PDB file of C-alpha atoms in Angstrom:
ATOM      1  CA  MET U   1       4.987  12.019  10.049  1.00  0.00           C
ATOM      2  CA  ILE U   2       3.032  10.239   7.149  1.00  0.00           C
ATOM      3  CA  VAL U   3       3.823   6.901   6.314  1.00  0.00           C
ATOM      4  CA  ALA U   4       3.758   4.459   3.388  1.00  0.00           C
ATOM      5  CA  VAL U   5       2.942   0.422   3.653  1.00  0.00           C
ATOM      6  CA  ILE U   6       3.413  -1.800   1.334  1.00  0.00           C
ATOM      7  CA  PRO U   7       2.108  -5.408   2.156  1.00  0.00           C
ATOM      8  CA  ALA U   8       3.955  -7.854   0.989  1.00  0.00           C
ATOM      9  CA  ARG U   9       4.178 -11.323   2.130  1.00  0.00           C
ATOM     10  CA  ALA U  10       5.637 -14.728   0.162  1.00  0.00           C
ATOM     11  CA  GLY U  11       2.522 -17.234  -0.053  1.00  0.00           C
ATOM     12  CA  SER U  12       0.664 -16.234  -3.944  1.00  0.00           C
ATOM     13  CA  LYS U  13      -0.650 -18.670  -4.437  1.00  0.00           C
ATOM     14  CA  ARG U  14      -2.696 -18.898  -8.218  1.00  0.00           C
ATOM     15  CA  ILE U  15       0.942 -16.063  -9.656  1.00  0.00           C
ATOM     16  CA  VAL U  16       4.318 -17.881  -6.876  1.00  0.00           C
ATOM     17  CA  ASN U  17       6.378 -14.792  -5.892  1.00  0.00           C
ATOM     18  CA  LYS U  18       4.148 -12.640  -7.046  1.00  0.00           C
ATOM     19  CA  ASN U  19       5.539  -9.867  -5.183  1.00  0.00           C
ATOM     20  CA  ILE U  20       8.971  -9.865  -6.916  1.00  0.00           C
ATOM     21  CA  LYS U  21       7.726 -11.844 -10.271  1.00  0.00           C
ATOM     22  CA  LYS U  22       9.747  -8.906 -13.260  1.00  0.00           C
ATOM     23  CA  PHE U  23       7.575  -6.775 -15.032  1.00  0.00           C
ATOM     24  CA  LYS U  24       8.832  -4.283 -17.584  1.00  0.00           C
ATOM     25  CA  GLY U  25      12.714  -4.225 -16.065  1.00  0.00           C
ATOM     26  CA  LEU U  26      11.655  -4.301 -12.515  1.00  0.00           C
ATOM     27  CA  PRO U  27      10.389  -6.697  -9.567  1.00  0.00           C
ATOM     28  CA  ILE U  28       6.491  -5.620  -9.542  1.00  0.00           C
ATOM     29  CA  ILE U  29       7.243  -4.087  -5.708  1.00  0.00           C
ATOM     30  CA  ALA U  30      10.097  -1.943  -7.307  1.00  0.00           C
ATOM     31  CA  TRP U  31       7.101  -0.071  -9.289  1.00  0.00           C
ATOM     32  CA  PRO U  32       5.069   1.608  -6.644  1.00  0.00           C
ATOM     33  CA  ILE U  33       7.749   2.242  -4.031  1.00  0.00           C
ATOM     34  CA  LYS U  34       9.286   3.984  -6.796  1.00  0.00           C
ATOM     35  CA  ALA U  35       5.873   5.773  -6.882  1.00  0.00           C
ATOM     36  CA  ALA U  36       5.381   6.863  -3.103  1.00  0.00           C
ATOM     37  CA  ILE U  37       9.494   7.674  -3.967  1.00  0.00           C
ATOM     38  CA  LYS U  38       8.615  10.523  -6.244  1.00  0.00           C
ATOM     39  CA  SER U  39       4.952  11.363  -4.655  1.00  0.00           C
ATOM     40  CA  ASN U  40       7.412  13.123  -2.048  1.00  0.00           C
ATOM     41  CA  LEU U  41       4.808  12.418   0.287  1.00  0.00           C
ATOM     42  CA  PHE U  42       5.803   9.975   2.952  1.00  0.00           C
ATOM     43  CA  ASP U  43       8.670  10.543   5.465  1.00  0.00           C
ATOM     44  CA  ARG U  44       8.785   7.129   5.652  1.00  0.00           C
ATOM     45  CA  ILE U  45       8.292   4.155   2.787  1.00  0.00           C
ATOM     46  CA  ILE U  46       7.798   1.560   4.955  1.00  0.00           C
ATOM     47  CA  VAL U  47       7.528  -2.865   3.007  1.00  0.00           C
ATOM     48  CA  SER U  48       5.871  -5.918   5.748  1.00  0.00           C
ATOM     49  CA  THR U  49       6.643  -8.392   4.562  1.00  0.00           C
ATOM     50  CA  ASP U  50       7.601 -11.849   6.304  1.00  0.00           C
ATOM     51  CA  SER U  51      10.220 -12.712   3.336  1.00  0.00           C
ATOM     52  CA  LYS U  52      13.959 -12.396   3.081  1.00  0.00           C
ATOM     53  CA  LYS U  53      13.714 -12.153  -0.601  1.00  0.00           C
ATOM     54  CA  ILE U  54      11.365  -9.631  -0.773  1.00  0.00           C
ATOM     55  CA  ALA U  55      13.055  -7.370   1.908  1.00  0.00           C
ATOM     56  CA  ASP U  56      16.334  -7.845  -0.160  1.00  0.00           C
ATOM     57  CA  ILE U  57      14.653  -5.984  -3.519  1.00  0.00           C
ATOM     58  CA  ALA U  58      12.982  -3.587  -1.254  1.00  0.00           C
ATOM     59  CA  LYS U  59      15.258  -2.226   0.364  1.00  0.00           C
ATOM     60  CA  LYS U  60      17.535  -2.357  -2.863  1.00  0.00           C
ATOM     61  CA  PHE U  61      15.092   0.109  -4.028  1.00  0.00           C
ATOM     62  CA  LYS U  62      15.331   2.921  -1.266  1.00  0.00           C
ATOM     63  CA  ALA U  63      12.994   0.852   1.470  1.00  0.00           C
ATOM     64  CA  GLU U  64      12.872   0.269   4.831  1.00  0.00           C
ATOM     65  CA  VAL U  65      11.979  -3.195   6.251  1.00  0.00           C
ATOM     66  CA  PRO U  66      12.369  -2.237   9.766  1.00  0.00           C
ATOM     67  CA  PHE U  67      11.190  -5.637  11.130  1.00  0.00           C
ATOM     68  CA  ILE U  68       9.688  -8.397   9.276  1.00  0.00           C
ATOM     69  CA  ARG U  69       6.267  -9.350   9.924  1.00  0.00           C
ATOM     70  CA  PRO U  70       4.506 -12.611  12.269  1.00  0.00           C
ATOM     71  CA  LYS U  71       4.078 -15.201   9.920  1.00  0.00           C
ATOM     72  CA  LYS U  72       0.383 -14.930  11.289  1.00  0.00           C
ATOM     73  CA  ILE U  73      -0.404 -12.097   9.118  1.00  0.00           C
ATOM     74  CA  SER U  74       1.266 -13.256   6.655  1.00  0.00           C
ATOM     75  CA  GLY U  75      -1.679 -16.182   5.273  1.00  0.00           C
ATOM     76  CA  ASP U  76      -4.005 -16.234   2.768  1.00  0.00           C
ATOM     77  CA  TYR U  77      -6.191 -14.994   5.279  1.00  0.00           C
ATOM     78  CA  ALA U  78      -4.926 -12.307   7.166  1.00  0.00           C
ATOM     79  CA  SER U  79      -6.562  -9.225   6.465  1.00  0.00           C
ATOM     80  CA  THR U  80      -4.895  -6.264   4.832  1.00  0.00           C
ATOM     81  CA  ALA U  81      -5.712  -4.177   8.390  1.00  0.00           C
ATOM     82  CA  SER U  82      -4.059  -6.611  10.314  1.00  0.00           C
ATOM     83  CA  VAL U  83      -1.041  -6.159   8.594  1.00  0.00           C
ATOM     84  CA  ILE U  84      -1.522  -1.957   8.387  1.00  0.00           C
ATOM     85  CA  LYS U  85      -1.738  -2.106  13.189  1.00  0.00           C
ATOM     86  CA  HIS U  86       0.415  -4.514  13.063  1.00  0.00           C
ATOM     87  CA  SER U  87       2.706  -1.958  10.865  1.00  0.00           C
ATOM     88  CA  ILE U  88       1.671   0.888  13.624  1.00  0.00           C
ATOM     89  CA  ASN U  89       2.524  -0.911  16.583  1.00  0.00           C
ATOM     90  CA  GLU U  90       6.054  -1.593  15.280  1.00  0.00           C
ATOM     91  CA  LEU U  91       5.847   1.889  14.835  1.00  0.00           C
ATOM     92  CA  LYS U  92       4.926   3.023  18.376  1.00  0.00           C
ATOM     93  CA  ALA U  93       7.604   0.279  19.270  1.00  0.00           C
ATOM     94  CA  LYS U  94      10.572   2.363  18.620  1.00  0.00           C
ATOM     95  CA  LYS U  95       7.908   5.655  19.438  1.00  0.00           C
ATOM     96  CA  ILE U  96       7.014   6.787  15.603  1.00  0.00           C
ATOM     97  CA  ASN U  97       3.817   7.821  15.797  1.00  0.00           C
ATOM     98  CA  PRO U  98       2.615   8.897  12.297  1.00  0.00           C
ATOM     99  CA  LYS U  99      -0.056  10.856  11.698  1.00  0.00           C
ATOM    100  CA  PHE U 100      -1.464  10.086   8.282  1.00  0.00           C
ATOM    101  CA  ILE U 101      -0.953   6.422   6.842  1.00  0.00           C
ATOM    102  CA  CYS U 102      -1.398   5.611   3.343  1.00  0.00           C
ATOM    103  CA  CYS U 103      -1.809   2.046   2.439  1.00  0.00           C
ATOM    104  CA  ILE U 104       0.137   0.448  -0.940  1.00  0.00           C
ATOM    105  CA  TYR U 105      -0.873  -2.465  -2.621  1.00  0.00           C
ATOM    106  CA  PRO U 106       2.512  -3.899  -4.282  1.00  0.00           C
ATOM    107  CA  THR U 107       1.219  -4.938  -7.697  1.00  0.00           C
ATOM    108  CA  ALA U 108      -0.078  -1.386  -7.461  1.00  0.00           C
ATOM    109  CA  VAL U 109       2.607  -1.276 -10.947  1.00  0.00           C
ATOM    110  CA  PHE U 110       0.196   1.452 -13.260  1.00  0.00           C
ATOM    111  CA  MET U 111      -0.154   4.328  -9.700  1.00  0.00           C
ATOM    112  CA  LYS U 112       1.645   7.158 -10.071  1.00  0.00           C
ATOM    113  CA  PRO U 113       2.490   9.713  -7.991  1.00  0.00           C
ATOM    114  CA  GLU U 114       0.184  12.610  -8.754  1.00  0.00           C
ATOM    115  CA  ASP U 115      -2.236   9.280  -7.584  1.00  0.00           C
ATOM    116  CA  LEU U 116      -1.009   9.530  -4.238  1.00  0.00           C
ATOM    117  CA  ARG U 117      -0.939  13.269  -3.954  1.00  0.00           C
ATOM    118  CA  LYS U 118      -4.896  13.483  -5.059  1.00  0.00           C
ATOM    119  CA  GLY U 119      -5.251  10.770  -2.692  1.00  0.00           C
ATOM    120  CA  TYR U 120      -3.394  13.165   0.414  1.00  0.00           C
ATOM    121  CA  LYS U 121      -5.199  16.046  -0.666  1.00  0.00           C
ATOM    122  CA  LYS U 122      -9.268  14.607  -0.211  1.00  0.00           C
ATOM    123  CA  ILE U 123      -7.814  13.168   2.882  1.00  0.00           C
ATOM    124  CA  LYS U 124      -6.606  16.680   4.170  1.00  0.00           C
ATOM    125  CA  THR U 125      -8.944  18.728   2.961  1.00  0.00           C
ATOM    126  CA  LEU U 126     -12.477  16.386   3.461  1.00  0.00           C
ATOM    127  CA  LYS U 127     -11.061  14.518   6.365  1.00  0.00           C
ATOM    128  CA  TRP U 128     -11.970  11.888   5.699  1.00  0.00           C
ATOM    129  CA  GLU U 129     -10.645   8.501   8.014  1.00  0.00           C
ATOM    130  CA  TYR U 130      -9.768   6.537   4.551  1.00  0.00           C
ATOM    131  CA  VAL U 131      -9.313   6.982   0.917  1.00  0.00           C
ATOM    132  CA  PHE U 132      -8.909   4.726  -2.389  1.00  0.00           C
ATOM    133  CA  SER U 133      -8.351   5.002  -5.526  1.00  0.00           C
ATOM    134  CA  ALA U 134     -11.151   2.569  -7.801  1.00  0.00           C
ATOM    135  CA  GLY U 135     -11.846   3.167 -11.445  1.00  0.00           C
ATOM    136  CA  ARG U 136     -14.599   2.432 -14.656  1.00  0.00           C
ATOM    137  CA  PHE U 137     -15.341  -1.326 -15.022  1.00  0.00           C
ATOM    138  CA  TYR U 138     -18.407  -3.347 -16.106  1.00  0.00           C
ATOM    139  CA  SER U 139     -18.686  -6.588 -14.121  1.00  0.00           C
ATOM    140  CA  SER U 140     -21.188  -7.175 -11.392  1.00  0.00           C
ATOM    141  CA  ILE U 141     -22.747  -4.638  -9.572  1.00  0.00           C
ATOM    142  CA  LEU U 142     -22.483  -6.823  -6.261  1.00  0.00           C
ATOM    143  CA  ARG U 143     -18.651  -5.384  -6.661  1.00  0.00           C
ATOM    144  CA  SER U 144     -19.577  -1.254  -7.000  1.00  0.00           C
ATOM    145  CA  PHE U 145     -19.182   1.421  -5.750  1.00  0.00           C
ATOM    146  CA  LYS U 146     -21.344   4.974  -6.681  1.00  0.00           C
ATOM    147  CA  LYS U 147     -20.386   8.582  -5.776  1.00  0.00           C
ATOM    148  CA  ASN U 148     -22.499  10.218  -3.683  1.00  0.00           C
ATOM    149  CA  ASN U 149     -23.109  13.694  -4.661  1.00  0.00           C
ATOM    150  CA  TYR U 150     -20.318  15.083  -1.698  1.00  0.00           C
ATOM    151  CA  GLY U 151     -17.642  12.510  -3.335  1.00  0.00           C
ATOM    152  CA  GLY U 152     -18.060   9.776  -0.641  1.00  0.00           C
ATOM    153  CA  LEU U 153     -19.058   6.042  -1.665  1.00  0.00           C
ATOM    154  CA  LYS U 154     -22.499   4.396  -1.652  1.00  0.00           C
TER     155      LYS U 154
END
């Protein structure tokens, strides 16, 4: 089983309600949900949230919200890893044991289904523990990665 988890909390400080603000006519979270659906990769697309409003919008766009995220992992200092771990534990409690978990950020409005398929192909064929997307940028070298000869990162 392959599961997508979209971590979308309510408490954004810089842009209040950013996950549900409109972008090109749809709530921002709708875009990654639609890309995940169109990729045809996932058996389940789950939104982990602490917000009924986000949950309702996610469901409207055909994502599942099988649990509400606890407040202790919904604050400013909660890590993505803790949210994904919580999601896995919730699934396992329901006797669902995913083989692959894909974390998709709710603000990934430009992500395409083929991006997800490429990532899955890499993780499956190269047997890596995880993959993530990255792009070129011209900012501080301290915030960057460099590809090694095997396609991995340094």
